[in-house]
Amino acid sequence: MADFTPYRVVLRSRMRAQLQYRTSFVTDVVGTLGVGLTELAEVLVIFHNVDVLGGLDFSAALLVFALSNVCFSVADMLVGHLDQLPTYIRAGTIDAFYVRPLPLLAQFMASDISLRRIGRLSVALGALGVALSIGDIAWSAATVAIIVLTLVSGTAIFAALFTAAGGLQFYVVDGAELTNAFTYGGAYAAQQPQRVFPDLLRIFWTFVVPTAFIAYLPAVAILDLPGDHLAPSWLAWFTPLAAVLAWLLAAGCWRAGTRHYQGAGG
Amino acid sequence: MTRPDHDAPTSPTGQAGPIIEVTNLVRDYGGLGRKSRRVRAVDHISFGIQPGEAVGYIGANGAGKSTTIKLLMGILRPTAGQVRTCGLDPMRRRIDVARQVGVVFGQRSQLWWDLPLRESFTILAAIHRLDPAAARDRTARLVDELEMGGQLATPVRSLSLGQRMRAEIAAALLHSPRLLVLDEPTIGLDVLSKQRLREFLVEERRERGTTLLLTTHDMGDVERLCSRVLVVDHGRLAYDGTLPGLAATVGAERLLVIDLAEPTRPLQDVPGARLVAVESDGLRQRLAFDGARTTAAAVLTEVSRRATIRDLAVEEPDIEDVVRRIYASSAGQR
Ligand SMILES: Nc1ncnc2c1ncn2[C@@H]1O[C@H](COP(=O)(O)OP(=O)(O)OP(=O)(O)O)[C@@H](O)[C@H]1O
Ligand SMILES: [Mg+2]
């Protein structure tokens, strides 16, 4: 039976530390709220000028935006601090993780939680609520199932991206930009109507780094859109499978990275 | 010279075999990229440490001490050779090794920087899945013995260096490890702090029989705490044995300080001894001799033929000097 006490204790202390400084916490939340609103504004601006983008009308595009942003915000809140790894690696403070009797990845995930990202999450949740109510949705058990599966699997896919990027940091300690391209690039790609991309790129974002599964494919299924050759609406049901595959890749990257660790002198 | 702690107790766990076993261990850094030069930090080192031993691991800067420790803990993967810590391969069984070993890296903290010290202990107790009541007792004892009661509410980042180091050691001992590994635990500490830390470690080992592996640049640590020393030099093991044996190996001389009844001419002609200094018009004279070739008694007999001895003292070789000689002699070979 797994006992999560260690993780609970660490997380609780991290949360306390963050909430301890009320004003700075509040400003941080306002900051991420601002980021969320800016991204939302982009969508609004685009649809002020066009009616349809990549085959999606406003409510569909909003749904894609909302699904990907909810998933990204949650993943970012839970494991986004993995992008701090280069700092730990360069300073050698990561050694402390190795001498504690818990799996490295679990320790790292539990080592922090970015509560301030709740600002961005609330924007995304608001957008999701609006998108689901204005969208032309034939509600059924299947629709609800797809939404739930999507939110869980999409978060898992983003978390896998953060983890894979983390593993790569051990090889390219100065490669934060490269790995950010992975995570933030993935987040950007996830919230686009896929048909704005050329086929080759769509294949990449579907079958290599499976961010199309996070929002676009589910949205096609939820709204019962016609889809196309690279996005048949039944593909949405494979979102959990995409998450599993993403995690296999991420675990491999992470394991290779931590075993490749070169130390930091001293 | 203070006596090292020779009465190493036997392992309380009864697990047979060495607690550390290293065979032909090699570790290289770099060499993957075209720019980086390959550095051999550990070069075919072999040694074993039995449960209950206290071993000083010494060597100049960059000799490979910290690298060896990281290999022992499964932080780094060996380039070649074998490591067994608590009988386990630390690359495969890192977590099981971590359960049985306490580690302090003196140069960097393992505590939670922004939290009150007390919280670090709580978190570590949870990480090691200690029973809460037992964890409270153990924390209270360590805090008491290391005199940290006043700092429990202080954030770690505000602790003084000495306070932080004591906290690090308490943290490493919280789960009552069989093996304690300290990488430069006294770096930067003042004389009094060093002494208190050493006293605590002697006491802790006497009580629990904890095996100790210690790297340091302070020979006082080794003299007070270790019955055995390993000297590494450029990644190679240059010496493995007792501290007095180390002095004998490099032919370090012992020193006789002789007070004479009346001013005497410089005693330059004593067989087997070398005159080092003459003080107070010849009332006090210092003679150095090689303990392997002659004895203090023989030198004294010769001196008493020439003058009346009022008082005398024997000084053991200065261990820093001994180590300097080892480094110097191996540097000469290169
Ligand atoms: N992460 C690293 N990358 C490249 N080279 C390293 C790294 N860590 C250590 N080295 C090199 O390996 C050698 C051994 O270093 P190590 O830190 O083990 O020495 P040490 O005996 O602990 O020295 P000190 O007494 O200064 O702490 C040195 O030449 C050092 O420059
Ligand atoms: Mg070192």
XYZ file of C-alpha atoms in Angstrom, chain B:
334
model
C 48.563 14.737 20.481
C 45.081 13.521 21.206
C 44.340 9.877 21.015
C 42.020 8.766 18.249
C 38.906 6.903 19.220
C 40.189 3.385 18.915
C 37.451 1.388 20.588
C 35.319 0.989 17.480
C 32.189 -0.926 18.523
C 30.846 -3.707 16.393
C 27.853 -3.262 14.142
C 24.586 -3.064 16.029
C 22.631 -4.380 13.066
C 24.587 -7.582 12.820
C 24.685 -7.358 9.050
C 27.770 -9.188 7.988
C 30.399 -7.916 5.581
C 31.878 -4.515 4.880
C 29.582 -1.507 4.984
C 31.483 0.091 2.125
C 33.324 -1.830 -0.522
C 34.937 -0.158 -3.475
C 36.815 -2.110 -6.124
C 38.902 -0.540 -8.870
C 36.590 2.420 -8.904
C 37.034 4.912 -11.737
C 35.106 8.070 -12.461
C 35.742 10.448 -15.331
C 34.111 13.815 -15.847
C 33.344 15.457 -19.138
C 34.693 14.216 -22.415
C 31.310 13.971 -24.103
C 31.355 17.354 -25.768
C 34.272 18.196 -28.021
C 35.168 21.236 -25.968
C 35.347 19.608 -22.537
C 38.475 17.801 -21.517
C 38.092 14.454 -19.818
C 39.135 14.546 -16.159
C 39.787 11.343 -14.237
C 38.595 12.304 -10.757
C 38.778 8.816 -9.239
C 41.411 6.473 -10.570
C 41.187 2.767 -9.705
C 40.496 3.147 -6.007
C 39.858 0.055 -3.883
C 39.107 -0.130 -0.178
C 36.696 -1.676 2.282
C 35.221 -0.255 5.463
C 33.840 -2.515 8.189
C 30.783 -1.622 10.251
C 31.753 0.503 13.234
C 34.957 1.889 11.753
C 35.742 5.594 11.689
C 37.682 6.513 8.597
C 39.171 9.828 7.558
C 39.248 10.351 3.792
C 41.809 13.029 3.143
C 43.504 14.589 0.175
C 44.286 17.922 -1.415
C 41.651 20.013 -3.205
C 40.428 18.197 -6.265
C 41.877 14.857 -5.153
C 38.545 13.121 -5.720
C 37.042 12.891 -2.232
C 33.614 14.352 -2.955
C 33.418 12.397 -6.184
C 34.020 9.162 -4.273
C 31.231 10.037 -1.862
C 28.818 10.771 -4.696
C 29.683 7.402 -6.200
C 29.015 5.730 -2.852
C 25.560 7.306 -2.692
C 24.488 6.575 -6.256
C 24.533 10.254 -7.203
C 27.118 9.597 -9.878
C 27.529 6.518 -12.012
C 30.985 4.896 -11.952
C 32.915 4.995 -15.203
C 34.385 1.620 -14.238
C 34.763 -0.575 -11.192
C 32.390 -1.525 -8.447
C 30.743 0.163 -5.478
C 28.830 -1.528 -2.677
C 27.300 0.624 0.021
C 25.600 -1.296 2.831
C 26.079 -4.323 0.601
C 24.037 -2.746 -2.222
C 24.786 -1.311 -5.637
C 23.908 2.356 -5.097
C 23.030 2.931 -8.759
C 20.369 0.240 -8.641
C 19.312 0.494 -5.017
C 19.734 4.197 -4.318
C 16.634 4.396 -2.153
C 17.593 1.426 0.021
C 21.064 2.891 0.448
C 19.620 6.303 1.365
C 17.539 4.684 4.089
C 20.646 3.388 5.857
C 23.067 6.256 5.320
C 23.167 9.834 6.570
C 25.113 12.312 4.445
C 26.263 15.863 5.000
C 27.789 17.916 2.226
C 29.394 20.711 4.209
C 29.477 23.023 1.210
C 25.769 22.978 0.508
C 22.709 22.661 2.620
C 20.222 19.853 2.568
C 17.775 21.706 4.751
C 14.798 23.758 3.617
C 16.283 27.179 3.251
C 13.210 29.328 3.726
C 11.540 27.343 6.505
C 12.109 27.363 10.255
C 14.657 24.719 11.215
C 12.033 22.722 13.064
C 10.181 22.192 9.808
C 13.207 20.593 8.128
C 13.264 17.958 10.835
C 9.531 17.334 10.469
C 9.838 16.926 6.713
C 12.869 14.645 6.949
C 11.143 12.489 9.541
C 8.224 12.092 7.133
C 10.537 11.388 4.208
C 12.199 8.618 6.197
C 8.757 7.460 7.329
C 9.742 7.576 10.975
C 7.114 6.824 13.546
C 5.971 10.284 14.766
C 6.591 9.599 18.450
C 10.025 8.109 17.770
C 10.838 11.009 15.460
C 9.927 13.495 18.189
C 12.177 11.719 20.691
C 15.072 11.460 18.296
C 14.767 15.111 17.237
C 14.574 16.256 20.831
C 17.713 14.293 21.718
C 19.723 15.543 18.771
C 18.582 19.106 19.330
C 19.525 18.819 22.959
C 22.931 17.234 22.381
C 23.812 19.674 19.635
C 22.437 22.597 21.647
C 20.106 23.863 18.976
C 17.011 24.441 21.075
C 17.232 28.195 20.557
C 17.285 27.950 16.760
C 14.309 25.702 16.059
C 12.105 28.610 15.062
C 14.807 30.322 12.974
C 14.665 30.002 9.192
C 17.631 27.957 8.017
C 18.918 30.791 5.840
C 19.399 32.935 8.969
C 21.445 30.360 10.904
C 25.139 31.000 11.463
C 27.523 28.627 9.713
C 28.218 26.715 12.919
C 24.528 26.441 13.749
C 23.704 25.328 10.239
C 26.369 22.649 10.252
C 25.087 21.231 13.529
C 21.603 21.268 12.066
C 22.830 19.448 8.957
C 24.405 16.753 11.095
C 21.298 16.377 13.218
C 19.277 16.084 10.008
C 21.602 13.397 8.667
C 21.335 11.435 11.910
C 17.579 11.774 12.334
C 16.835 8.364 10.869
C 19.604 6.719 12.928
C 21.670 5.615 9.929
C 24.227 2.805 10.145
C 26.674 4.889 8.179
C 27.361 8.585 8.509
C 29.189 10.264 5.648
C 30.463 13.772 6.258
C 32.025 15.764 3.436
C 33.922 18.614 5.088
C 31.678 19.019 8.118
C 33.983 21.482 9.860
C 34.697 23.769 6.922
C 34.646 27.362 8.063
C 33.894 26.605 11.713
C 35.734 28.304 14.557
C 37.855 26.291 16.984
C 35.161 26.005 19.622
C 32.453 24.933 17.167
C 34.779 22.328 15.699
C 35.545 20.955 19.103
C 31.890 20.722 20.106
C 31.025 18.995 16.872
C 33.814 16.475 17.307
C 32.788 15.757 20.880
C 29.248 15.161 19.752
C 30.357 12.768 17.023
C 32.587 10.803 19.403
C 29.662 10.466 21.792
C 27.185 9.530 19.075
C 29.515 6.816 17.796
C 30.185 5.491 21.262
C 26.465 5.128 21.848
C 25.262 3.820 18.520
C 28.370 2.390 16.895
C 27.652 4.405 13.757
C 30.223 3.889 11.028
C 31.852 7.161 10.030
C 33.422 8.251 6.776
C 34.713 11.785 6.914
C 36.504 14.054 4.482
C 38.258 17.076 5.846
C 41.179 19.397 5.454
C 41.451 19.712 9.224
C 43.775 17.094 10.655
C 42.307 17.746 14.083
C 39.096 16.106 12.864
C 40.996 13.021 11.805
C 43.068 12.853 14.976
C 40.039 13.164 17.218
C 37.580 11.034 15.286
C 39.253 8.489 13.066
C 41.174 5.329 13.753
C 42.021 4.889 10.105
C 42.933 7.228 7.285
C 42.719 6.910 3.552
C 44.790 9.412 1.629
C 43.757 10.119 -1.960
C 45.995 11.922 -4.304
C 45.009 12.792 -7.865
C 42.251 10.218 -7.698
C 44.497 7.423 -6.457
C 44.710 5.864 -3.055
C 48.107 6.895 -1.671
C 47.767 5.471 1.840
C 45.433 3.241 3.840
C 46.232 2.663 7.514
C 46.505 4.266 10.915
C 47.484 7.855 11.525
C 50.755 7.015 13.330
C 51.518 4.582 10.520
C 51.058 7.410 8.039
C 53.706 9.431 9.821
C 56.062 6.461 9.816
C 55.513 5.866 6.101
C 56.767 9.254 5.075
C 59.544 9.127 7.674
C 58.177 12.023 9.648
C 60.314 12.785 12.643
C 59.295 12.931 16.263
C 60.613 15.729 18.380
C 62.318 15.645 21.822
C 62.121 18.899 23.774
C 64.799 18.708 26.473
C 65.227 21.141 29.366
C 68.754 20.994 30.776
C 69.977 21.819 34.292
C 72.355 24.496 33.036
C 73.196 26.335 29.819
C 74.793 23.816 27.490
C 76.566 23.960 24.151
C 74.394 23.007 21.143
C 73.972 19.201 21.140
C 74.906 18.685 17.515
C 76.639 15.375 17.911
C 73.912 13.098 19.296
C 73.839 9.898 17.167
C 70.465 9.273 15.468
C 69.176 12.753 16.288
C 69.195 16.091 14.526
C 69.408 19.382 16.376
C 66.459 21.563 15.445
C 66.627 24.505 17.827
C 68.533 25.880 20.795
C 66.745 28.248 23.174
C 67.642 30.216 26.323
C 71.411 29.927 25.859
C 71.166 26.179 25.559
C 68.847 25.595 28.537
C 66.224 24.145 26.158
C 67.169 22.182 23.071
C 64.984 20.485 20.464
C 66.134 17.266 18.858
C 64.330 15.523 16.016
C 64.648 11.784 15.453
C 63.165 9.144 13.177
C 61.043 6.785 15.255
C 61.754 3.949 12.851
C 65.548 4.105 13.312
C 66.057 4.928 16.959
C 64.057 5.410 20.146
C 63.493 8.310 22.464
C 65.266 6.331 25.196
C 68.406 5.856 23.098
C 68.552 9.544 22.251
C 68.071 10.461 25.922
C 70.890 8.170 27.010
C 73.222 9.931 24.603
C 72.068 13.363 25.775
C 72.499 12.491 29.469
C 76.160 11.573 28.755
C 76.662 15.183 27.711
C 74.468 17.156 30.133
C 72.058 16.850 33.052
C 68.426 16.572 31.980
C 65.918 18.449 34.092
C 62.707 17.872 32.116
C 61.576 16.570 28.735
C 58.613 16.224 26.383
C 58.042 14.183 23.210
C 56.119 15.808 20.402
C 54.456 13.633 17.795
C 54.850 14.644 14.161
C 52.539 17.358 12.985
C 50.049 15.498 10.843
C 49.519 18.358 8.443
C 53.215 18.231 7.800
C 52.943 14.493 7.181
C 50.192 14.958 4.657
C 52.054 17.776 2.988
C 54.980 15.411 2.536
C 52.736 12.803 0.921
C 51.321 15.316 -1.534
C 54.750 16.739 -2.211
C 56.360 13.366 -2.832
C 53.657 12.234 -5.233
C 53.746 15.577 -7.011
C 57.439 14.978 -7.515
C 56.692 11.675 -9.232
C 54.586 13.319 -11.878
